[in-house]
mmCIF file of N, CA, C and O in Angstrom:
data_model
loop_
_atom_site.group_PDB
_atom_site.id
_atom_site.type_symbol
_atom_site.label_atom_id
_atom_site.label_comp_id
_atom_site.label_asym_id
_atom_site.label_seq_id
_atom_site.Cartn_x
_atom_site.Cartn_y
_atom_site.Cartn_z
ATOM 1 N N TYR A 1 97.904 51.201 108.984
ATOM 2 C CA TYR A 1 97.195 50.217 109.630
ATOM 3 C C TYR A 1 96.218 49.619 109.041
ATOM 4 O O TYR A 1 95.346 49.298 109.308
ATOM 5 N N ASN A 2 96.025 50.052 107.703
ATOM 6 C CA ASN A 2 95.355 49.278 106.691
ATOM 7 C C ASN A 2 94.016 49.280 107.082
ATOM 8 O O ASN A 2 93.535 48.292 106.917
ATOM 9 N N GLY A 3 93.116 50.249 107.703
ATOM 10 C CA GLY A 3 91.788 50.175 107.727
ATOM 11 C C GLY A 3 91.571 49.283 109.550
ATOM 12 O O GLY A 3 90.490 49.240 109.818
ATOM 13 N N GLY A 4 92.707 49.183 110.030
ATOM 14 C CA GLY A 4 92.149 48.550 111.323
ATOM 15 C C GLY A 4 91.506 49.631 112.358
ATOM 16 O O GLY A 4 91.243 50.830 111.731
ATOM 17 N N ASP A 5 91.920 49.072 113.617
ATOM 18 C CA ASP A 5 90.793 49.886 114.523
ATOM 19 C C ASP A 5 92.174 51.259 114.775
ATOM 20 O O ASP A 5 93.298 51.017 115.403
ATOM 21 N N LYS A 6 92.000 52.386 114.621
ATOM 22 C CA LYS A 6 92.533 53.548 114.475
ATOM 23 C C LYS A 6 93.081 53.793 116.216
ATOM 24 O O LYS A 6 94.485 53.943 116.576
ATOM 25 N N LYS A 7 92.390 53.600 117.048
ATOM 26 C CA LYS A 7 92.353 53.824 118.561
ATOM 27 C C LYS A 7 93.627 52.724 118.989
ATOM 28 O O LYS A 7 94.484 53.060 119.905
ATOM 29 N N GLU A 8 93.409 51.463 118.249
ATOM 30 C CA GLU A 8 94.545 50.361 118.830
ATOM 31 C C GLU A 8 95.549 50.643 118.273
ATOM 32 O O GLU A 8 96.842 50.547 119.054
ATOM 33 N N VAL A 9 95.668 51.048 117.111
ATOM 34 C CA VAL A 9 96.828 51.592 116.448
ATOM 35 C C VAL A 9 97.554 52.670 117.088
ATOM 36 O O VAL A 9 98.815 52.585 117.370
ATOM 37 N N GLU A 10 97.231 53.508 117.337
ATOM 38 C CA GLU A 10 97.645 54.727 118.481
ATOM 39 C C GLU A 10 98.108 54.442 119.623
ATOM 40 O O GLU A 10 99.063 54.569 120.009
ATOM 41 N N ASN A 11 97.499 53.500 120.267
ATOM 42 C CA ASN A 11 97.773 52.788 121.783
ATOM 43 C C ASN A 11 99.088 51.959 121.630
ATOM 44 O O ASN A 11 99.770 52.114 122.383
ATOM 45 N N LEU A 12 99.287 51.116 120.323
ATOM 46 C CA LEU A 12 100.341 50.442 120.049
ATOM 47 C C LEU A 12 101.353 51.295 119.792
ATOM 48 O O LEU A 12 102.970 51.148 120.313
ATOM 49 N N MET A 13 101.362 52.438 119.323
ATOM 50 C CA MET A 13 102.373 53.162 118.541
ATOM 51 C C MET A 13 102.974 54.414 119.928
ATOM 52 O O MET A 13 104.063 54.151 120.210
ATOM 53 N N ASN A 14 101.735 54.735 120.657
ATOM 54 C CA ASN A 14 102.464 55.103 122.106
ATOM 55 C C ASN A 14 103.031 54.240 123.118
ATOM 56 O O ASN A 14 104.157 54.739 123.891
ATOM 57 N N GLN A 15 103.003 52.995 122.902
ATOM 58 C CA GLN A 15 103.467 51.985 123.636
ATOM 59 C C GLN A 15 105.012 51.657 123.290
ATOM 60 O O GLN A 15 105.818 51.574 124.273
ATOM 61 N N ALA A 16 104.911 51.772 122.050
ATOM 62 C CA ALA A 16 105.824 51.976 121.401
ATOM 63 C C ALA A 16 107.177 52.955 121.939
ATOM 64 O O ALA A 16 108.393 53.001 122.072
ATOM 65 N N LEU A 17 106.762 54.059 121.684
ATOM 66 C CA LEU A 17 107.035 55.477 122.278
ATOM 67 C C LEU A 17 107.634 55.555 123.643
ATOM 68 O O LEU A 17 108.739 55.472 124.181
ATOM 69 N N LYS A 18 106.562 55.133 124.395
ATOM 70 C CA LYS A 18 107.032 54.730 125.938
ATOM 71 C C LYS A 18 108.247 53.810 126.168
ATOM 72 O O LYS A 18 109.049 54.503 126.949
ATOM 73 N N ILE A 19 108.194 52.661 125.636
ATOM 74 C CA ILE A 19 109.244 51.563 125.894
ATOM 75 C C ILE A 19 110.476 51.891 125.394
ATOM 76 O O ILE A 19 111.798 52.131 125.854
ATOM 77 N N SER A 20 110.346 52.678 123.957
ATOM 78 C CA SER A 20 111.618 53.403 123.552
ATOM 79 C C SER A 20 112.305 54.438 124.507
ATOM 80 O O SER A 20 113.679 54.464 124.542
ATOM 81 N N GLY A 21 111.545 55.160 125.189
ATOM 82 C CA GLY A 21 111.952 56.333 125.782
ATOM 83 C C GLY A 21 112.686 55.713 127.034
ATOM 84 O O GLY A 21 113.657 56.352 127.570
ATOM 85 N N GLU A 22 111.998 54.769 127.727
ATOM 86 C CA GLU A 22 112.527 54.237 128.767
ATOM 87 C C GLU A 22 113.932 53.498 128.590
ATOM 88 O O GLU A 22 114.833 53.647 129.469
ATOM 89 N N ILE A 23 114.087 52.895 127.470
ATOM 90 C CA ILE A 23 114.958 52.216 127.294
ATOM 91 C C ILE A 23 116.514 53.120 126.452
ATOM 92 O O ILE A 23 117.733 52.882 127.286
ATOM 93 N N LEU A 24 115.889 53.838 125.531
ATOM 94 C CA LEU A 24 117.016 54.504 125.017
ATOM 95 C C LEU A 24 116.883 56.041 125.756
ATOM 96 O O LEU A 24 117.952 56.674 125.195
ATOM 97 N N GLY A 25 116.270 56.548 125.838
ATOM 98 C CA GLY A 25 116.081 57.838 126.104
ATOM 99 C C GLY A 25 115.133 58.602 125.286
ATOM 100 O O GLY A 25 114.940 58.500 124.260
ATOM 101 N N GLU A 26 114.659 59.670 126.035
ATOM 102 C CA GLU A 26 113.776 60.534 124.909
ATOM 103 C C GLU A 26 114.362 61.697 123.784
ATOM 104 O O GLU A 26 114.095 62.333 123.142
ATOM 105 N N ASN A 27 116.102 61.641 123.954
ATOM 106 C CA ASN A 27 116.616 62.241 123.230
ATOM 107 C C ASN A 27 117.431 61.706 122.003
ATOM 108 O O ASN A 27 118.110 62.135 121.602
ATOM 109 N N HIS A 28 116.559 59.909 122.035
ATOM 110 C CA HIS A 28 117.394 59.391 121.063
ATOM 111 C C HIS A 28 117.069 59.305 119.555
ATOM 112 O O HIS A 28 115.676 59.699 119.513
ATOM 113 N N PRO A 29 117.873 59.043 118.557
ATOM 114 C CA PRO A 29 117.146 59.110 117.517
ATOM 115 C C PRO A 29 116.001 58.302 117.027
ATOM 116 O O PRO A 29 114.973 58.430 116.083
ATOM 117 N N HIS A 30 116.119 57.134 117.717
ATOM 118 C CA HIS A 30 114.952 56.194 117.394
ATOM 119 C C HIS A 30 113.655 56.344 117.920
ATOM 120 O O HIS A 30 112.745 56.447 117.478
ATOM 121 N N TYR A 31 113.870 57.239 119.048
ATOM 122 C CA TYR A 31 112.826 57.688 119.527
ATOM 123 C C TYR A 31 112.192 58.795 119.070
ATOM 124 O O TYR A 31 110.823 59.010 118.612
ATOM 125 N N ALA A 32 113.066 59.543 118.342
ATOM 126 C CA ALA A 32 112.325 61.047 117.198
ATOM 127 C C ALA A 32 111.865 60.055 115.975
ATOM 128 O O ALA A 32 110.403 60.787 115.545
ATOM 129 N N GLY A 33 112.251 58.941 115.775
ATOM 130 C CA GLY A 33 111.565 58.284 114.557
ATOM 131 C C GLY A 33 110.125 57.716 114.707
ATOM 132 O O GLY A 33 109.234 57.774 113.775
ATOM 133 N N ILE A 34 109.990 57.265 116.279
ATOM 134 C CA ILE A 34 108.652 56.984 116.783
ATOM 135 C C ILE A 34 108.108 58.197 116.783
ATOM 136 O O ILE A 34 106.686 57.984 116.145
ATOM 137 N N LEU A 35 108.228 59.156 117.425
ATOM 138 C CA LEU A 35 107.517 60.283 117.323
ATOM 139 C C LEU A 35 106.784 60.881 115.882
ATOM 140 O O LEU A 35 105.888 61.537 115.493
ATOM 141 N N ASN A 36 107.944 60.807 114.978
ATOM 142 C CA ASN A 36 107.666 61.169 113.601
ATOM 143 C C ASN A 36 106.469 60.078 112.900
ATOM 144 O O ASN A 36 105.727 60.739 112.499
ATOM 145 N N ASN A 37 106.783 59.014 113.226
ATOM 146 C CA ASN A 37 105.740 58.039 112.633
ATOM 147 C C ASN A 37 104.164 58.343 112.857
ATOM 148 O O ASN A 37 103.040 58.402 112.441
ATOM 149 N N LEU A 38 104.381 58.534 114.503
ATOM 150 C CA LEU A 38 102.858 59.016 115.051
ATOM 151 C C LEU A 38 102.525 60.398 114.547
ATOM 152 O O LEU A 38 101.245 60.204 114.520
ATOM 153 N N GLY A 39 103.300 61.048 114.187
ATOM 154 C CA GLY A 39 102.915 62.727 113.757
ATOM 155 C C GLY A 39 102.305 62.248 112.310
ATOM 156 O O GLY A 39 101.341 62.847 111.982
ATOM 157 N N LEU A 40 102.867 61.211 111.781
ATOM 158 C CA LEU A 40 102.522 61.137 110.283
ATOM 159 C C LEU A 40 100.705 60.283 110.504
ATOM 160 O O LEU A 40 100.188 60.561 109.651
ATOM 161 N N PHE A 41 100.763 59.637 111.438
ATOM 162 C CA PHE A 41 99.413 58.576 111.874
ATOM 163 C C PHE A 41 98.481 59.835 112.125
ATOM 164 O O PHE A 41 97.371 59.625 111.254
ATOM 165 N N HIS A 42 98.970 60.957 112.448
ATOM 166 C CA HIS A 42 97.831 62.212 113.086
ATOM 167 C C HIS A 42 97.436 62.478 111.919
ATOM 168 O O HIS A 42 96.444 63.263 111.877
ATOM 169 N N ILE A 43 98.531 63.046 110.528
ATOM 170 C CA ILE A 43 98.234 63.395 109.570
ATOM 171 C C ILE A 43 97.403 62.979 108.944
ATOM 172 O O ILE A 43 96.183 63.239 108.445
ATOM 173 N N GLU A 44 97.289 61.682 108.669
ATOM 174 C CA GLU A 44 96.407 60.622 108.063
ATOM 175 C C GLU A 44 95.000 60.752 108.761
ATOM 176 O O GLU A 44 94.000 60.746 108.066
ATOM 177 N N ASN A 45 95.167 60.721 109.994
ATOM 178 C CA ASN A 45 93.563 60.904 110.498
ATOM 179 C C ASN A 45 93.125 62.208 110.680
ATOM 180 O O ASN A 45 92.068 62.274 111.718
ATOM 181 N N GLY A 46 93.829 63.428 110.380
ATOM 182 C CA GLY A 46 93.274 64.667 110.268
ATOM 183 C C GLY A 46 93.295 65.465 111.599
ATOM 184 O O GLY A 46 92.941 66.521 111.776
ATOM 185 N N ASP A 47 94.091 64.915 112.480
ATOM 186 C CA ASP A 47 94.402 65.403 113.920
ATOM 187 C C ASP A 47 95.767 66.413 113.631
ATOM 188 O O ASP A 47 96.997 65.993 114.214
ATOM 189 N N LEU A 48 95.647 67.348 112.818
ATOM 190 C CA LEU A 48 96.838 67.813 112.591
ATOM 191 C C LEU A 48 97.511 68.776 113.424
ATOM 192 O O LEU A 48 98.796 69.041 113.637
ATOM 193 N N ASP A 49 96.818 69.853 114.512
ATOM 194 C CA ASP A 49 97.413 70.089 115.722
ATOM 195 C C ASP A 49 98.430 69.328 116.354
ATOM 196 O O ASP A 49 99.799 69.488 116.684
ATOM 197 N N GLU A 50 98.055 68.146 116.944
ATOM 198 C CA GLU A 50 98.764 66.814 117.440
ATOM 199 C C GLU A 50 99.883 66.478 116.389
ATOM 200 O O GLU A 50 100.816 66.339 117.016
ATOM 201 N N ALA A 51 99.755 66.125 115.036
ATOM 202 C CA ALA A 51 100.841 66.122 114.198
ATOM 203 C C ALA A 51 101.945 66.891 114.740
ATOM 204 O O ALA A 51 103.037 66.850 114.435
ATOM 205 N N ASP A 52 101.460 68.292 114.174
ATOM 206 C CA ASP A 52 102.802 69.386 114.177
ATOM 207 C C ASP A 52 103.261 69.218 115.523
ATOM 208 O O ASP A 52 104.593 69.550 115.355
ATOM 209 N N GLN A 53 102.871 69.354 116.646
ATOM 210 C CA GLN A 53 103.594 69.107 117.623
ATOM 211 C C GLN A 53 104.458 67.988 118.073
ATOM 212 O O GLN A 53 105.768 68.062 118.292
ATOM 213 N N LEU A 54 104.050 66.470 117.567
ATOM 214 C CA LEU A 54 104.583 65.561 117.222
ATOM 215 C C LEU A 54 106.137 65.662 116.601
ATOM 216 O O LEU A 54 106.939 65.455 116.985
ATOM 217 N N LEU A 55 105.453 66.103 115.524
ATOM 218 C CA LEU A 55 106.589 66.458 114.482
ATOM 219 C C LEU A 55 107.760 67.611 114.899
ATOM 220 O O LEU A 55 109.053 67.588 114.585
ATOM 221 N N ASP A 56 107.387 68.533 115.509
ATOM 222 C CA ASP A 56 108.140 69.420 115.985
ATOM 223 C C ASP A 56 109.337 68.857 117.172
ATOM 224 O O ASP A 56 110.364 69.152 117.148
ATOM 225 N N ARG A 57 108.774 67.927 118.037
ATOM 226 C CA ARG A 57 109.493 67.139 118.963
ATOM 227 C C ARG A 57 110.477 66.807 118.521
ATOM 228 O O ARG A 57 111.738 66.672 118.639
ATOM 229 N N ALA A 58 109.942 65.446 117.111
ATOM 230 C CA ALA A 58 110.963 64.980 116.429
ATOM 231 C C ALA A 58 111.807 65.698 116.094
ATOM 232 O O ALA A 58 113.108 65.207 116.250
ATOM 233 N N ASN A 59 112.037 66.747 115.469
ATOM 234 C CA ASN A 59 112.734 67.541 114.602
ATOM 235 C C ASN A 59 113.688 68.190 115.648
ATOM 236 O O ASN A 59 114.944 68.368 115.149
ATOM 237 N N ALA A 60 113.467 68.727 116.926
ATOM 238 C CA ALA A 60 113.956 69.210 117.870
ATOM 239 C C ALA A 60 115.052 68.072 118.455
ATOM 240 O O ALA A 60 116.313 68.408 118.674
ATOM 241 N N ILE A 61 114.620 66.691 118.562
ATOM 242 C CA ILE A 61 115.942 65.906 118.930
ATOM 243 C C ILE A 61 116.707 65.895 117.743
ATOM 244 O O ILE A 61 117.986 65.478 117.950
ATOM 245 N N TYR A 62 115.976 65.679 116.596
ATOM 246 C CA TYR A 62 117.330 65.361 115.478
ATOM 247 C C TYR A 62 118.150 66.484 114.951
ATOM 248 O O TYR A 62 119.598 66.197 114.907
ATOM 249 N N ILE A 63 117.703 67.565 115.495
ATOM 250 C CA ILE A 63 118.838 68.856 115.153
ATOM 251 C C ILE A 63 119.716 69.050 116.042
ATOM 252 O O ILE A 63 120.851 68.898 116.120
ATOM 253 N N LYS A 64 119.066 68.371 117.365
ATOM 254 C CA LYS A 64 120.056 68.483 118.801
ATOM 255 C C LYS A 64 121.259 67.276 118.408
ATOM 256 O O LYS A 64 122.626 67.674 118.510
ATOM 257 N N LYS A 65 121.119 66.150 117.548
ATOM 258 C CA LYS A 65 121.722 65.268 117.686
ATOM 259 C C LYS A 65 122.361 65.419 116.037
ATOM 260 O O LYS A 65 123.820 65.116 115.891
ATOM 261 N N PHE A 66 122.379 66.069 114.902
ATOM 262 C CA PHE A 66 122.726 65.894 113.901
ATOM 263 C C PHE A 66 123.075 67.145 113.254
ATOM 264 O O PHE A 66 123.426 67.333 112.181
ATOM 265 N N GLY A 67 122.545 68.041 113.985
ATOM 266 C CA GLY A 67 122.874 69.601 113.625
ATOM 267 C C GLY A 67 121.650 70.230 112.821
ATOM 268 O O GLY A 67 120.715 69.363 112.443
ATOM 269 N N GLU A 68 121.617 71.609 112.234
ATOM 270 C CA GLU A 68 120.623 72.226 111.682
ATOM 271 C C GLU A 68 120.052 71.112 110.330
ATOM 272 O O GLU A 68 119.203 71.289 109.975
ATOM 273 N N SER A 69 121.379 70.930 109.587
ATOM 274 C CA SER A 69 121.019 70.326 108.155
ATOM 275 C C SER A 69 121.065 68.877 108.354
ATOM 276 O O SER A 69 122.416 68.723 108.383
ATOM 277 N N ASN A 70 120.081 67.952 108.428
ATOM 278 C CA ASN A 70 120.207 66.719 108.343
ATOM 279 C C ASN A 70 118.995 66.262 107.656
ATOM 280 O O ASN A 70 118.020 66.846 107.524
ATOM 281 N N ILE A 71 119.187 64.847 107.259
ATOM 282 C CA ILE A 71 118.271 64.124 106.394
ATOM 283 C C ILE A 71 117.043 64.206 106.819
ATOM 284 O O ILE A 71 115.736 64.217 106.532
ATOM 285 N N HIS A 72 117.176 63.771 108.196
ATOM 286 C CA HIS A 72 115.588 63.752 109.061
ATOM 287 C C HIS A 72 114.961 64.946 109.151
ATOM 288 O O HIS A 72 113.871 64.864 108.963
ATOM 289 N N SER A 73 115.407 65.795 109.401
ATOM 290 C CA SER A 73 115.054 67.364 109.505
ATOM 291 C C SER A 73 114.177 67.399 108.087
ATOM 292 O O SER A 73 113.088 67.840 107.917
ATOM 293 N N ALA A 74 114.912 66.926 107.031
ATOM 294 C CA ALA A 74 114.445 67.106 105.915
ATOM 295 C C ALA A 74 113.137 66.636 105.823
ATOM 296 O O ALA A 74 112.173 67.066 105.295
ATOM 297 N N GLU A 75 113.217 65.357 106.003
ATOM 298 C CA GLU A 75 111.819 64.830 105.938
ATOM 299 C C GLU A 75 110.703 65.049 106.781
ATOM 300 O O GLU A 75 109.582 65.058 106.522
ATOM 301 N N ILE A 76 111.241 65.563 107.984
ATOM 302 C CA ILE A 76 110.281 66.409 108.921
ATOM 303 C C ILE A 76 109.478 67.628 108.187
ATOM 304 O O ILE A 76 108.641 67.597 108.494
ATOM 305 N N PHE A 77 110.205 68.521 107.824
ATOM 306 C CA PHE A 77 109.774 69.569 106.835
ATOM 307 C C PHE A 77 108.778 69.492 105.698
ATOM 308 O O PHE A 77 107.762 69.702 105.567
ATOM 309 N N PHE A 78 109.351 68.069 105.088
ATOM 310 C CA PHE A 78 108.412 67.228 104.051
ATOM 311 C C PHE A 78 106.818 67.217 104.514
ATOM 312 O O PHE A 78 105.796 67.526 104.099
ATOM 313 N N SER A 79 107.074 66.409 106.067
ATOM 314 C CA SER A 79 105.899 65.965 106.369
ATOM 315 C C SER A 79 105.073 67.047 106.768
ATOM 316 O O SER A 79 103.810 67.096 106.807
ATOM 317 N N LYS A 80 105.711 68.186 107.324
ATOM 318 C CA LYS A 80 105.127 69.147 107.846
ATOM 319 C C LYS A 80 104.312 70.243 106.752
ATOM 320 O O LYS A 80 103.324 71.009 107.219
ATOM 321 N N GLY A 81 104.947 69.915 105.581
ATOM 322 C CA GLY A 81 103.807 70.556 104.572
ATOM 323 C C GLY A 81 102.493 69.837 104.442
ATOM 324 O O GLY A 81 101.738 70.958 103.736
ATOM 325 N N SER A 82 102.205 68.984 104.865
ATOM 326 C CA SER A 82 100.627 68.602 104.781
ATOM 327 C C SER A 82 100.110 69.222 106.107
ATOM 328 O O SER A 82 98.831 68.560 106.076
ATOM 329 N N VAL A 83 100.462 69.665 107.113
ATOM 330 C CA VAL A 83 100.032 70.209 108.492
ATOM 331 C C VAL A 83 99.349 71.309 108.127
ATOM 332 O O VAL A 83 100.062 72.250 107.367
#
């Protein structure tokens, strides 16, 4: 967000999440990707509890879709190292 209004950025990301959920469903990998990005946003802004919850939700979707060992989960585990 490059120093922009954090609240506006978060609102836009939540809007993207809502639209993705409505169109693709909340178990779609693209939806999980938005959850992941929103989690990273919260890590950057110090809201680690929210970040952890979002990353867990994303990871559950990835595991359900791709199995326990998948590249997306590996990226989540790496991100959670920051939480």
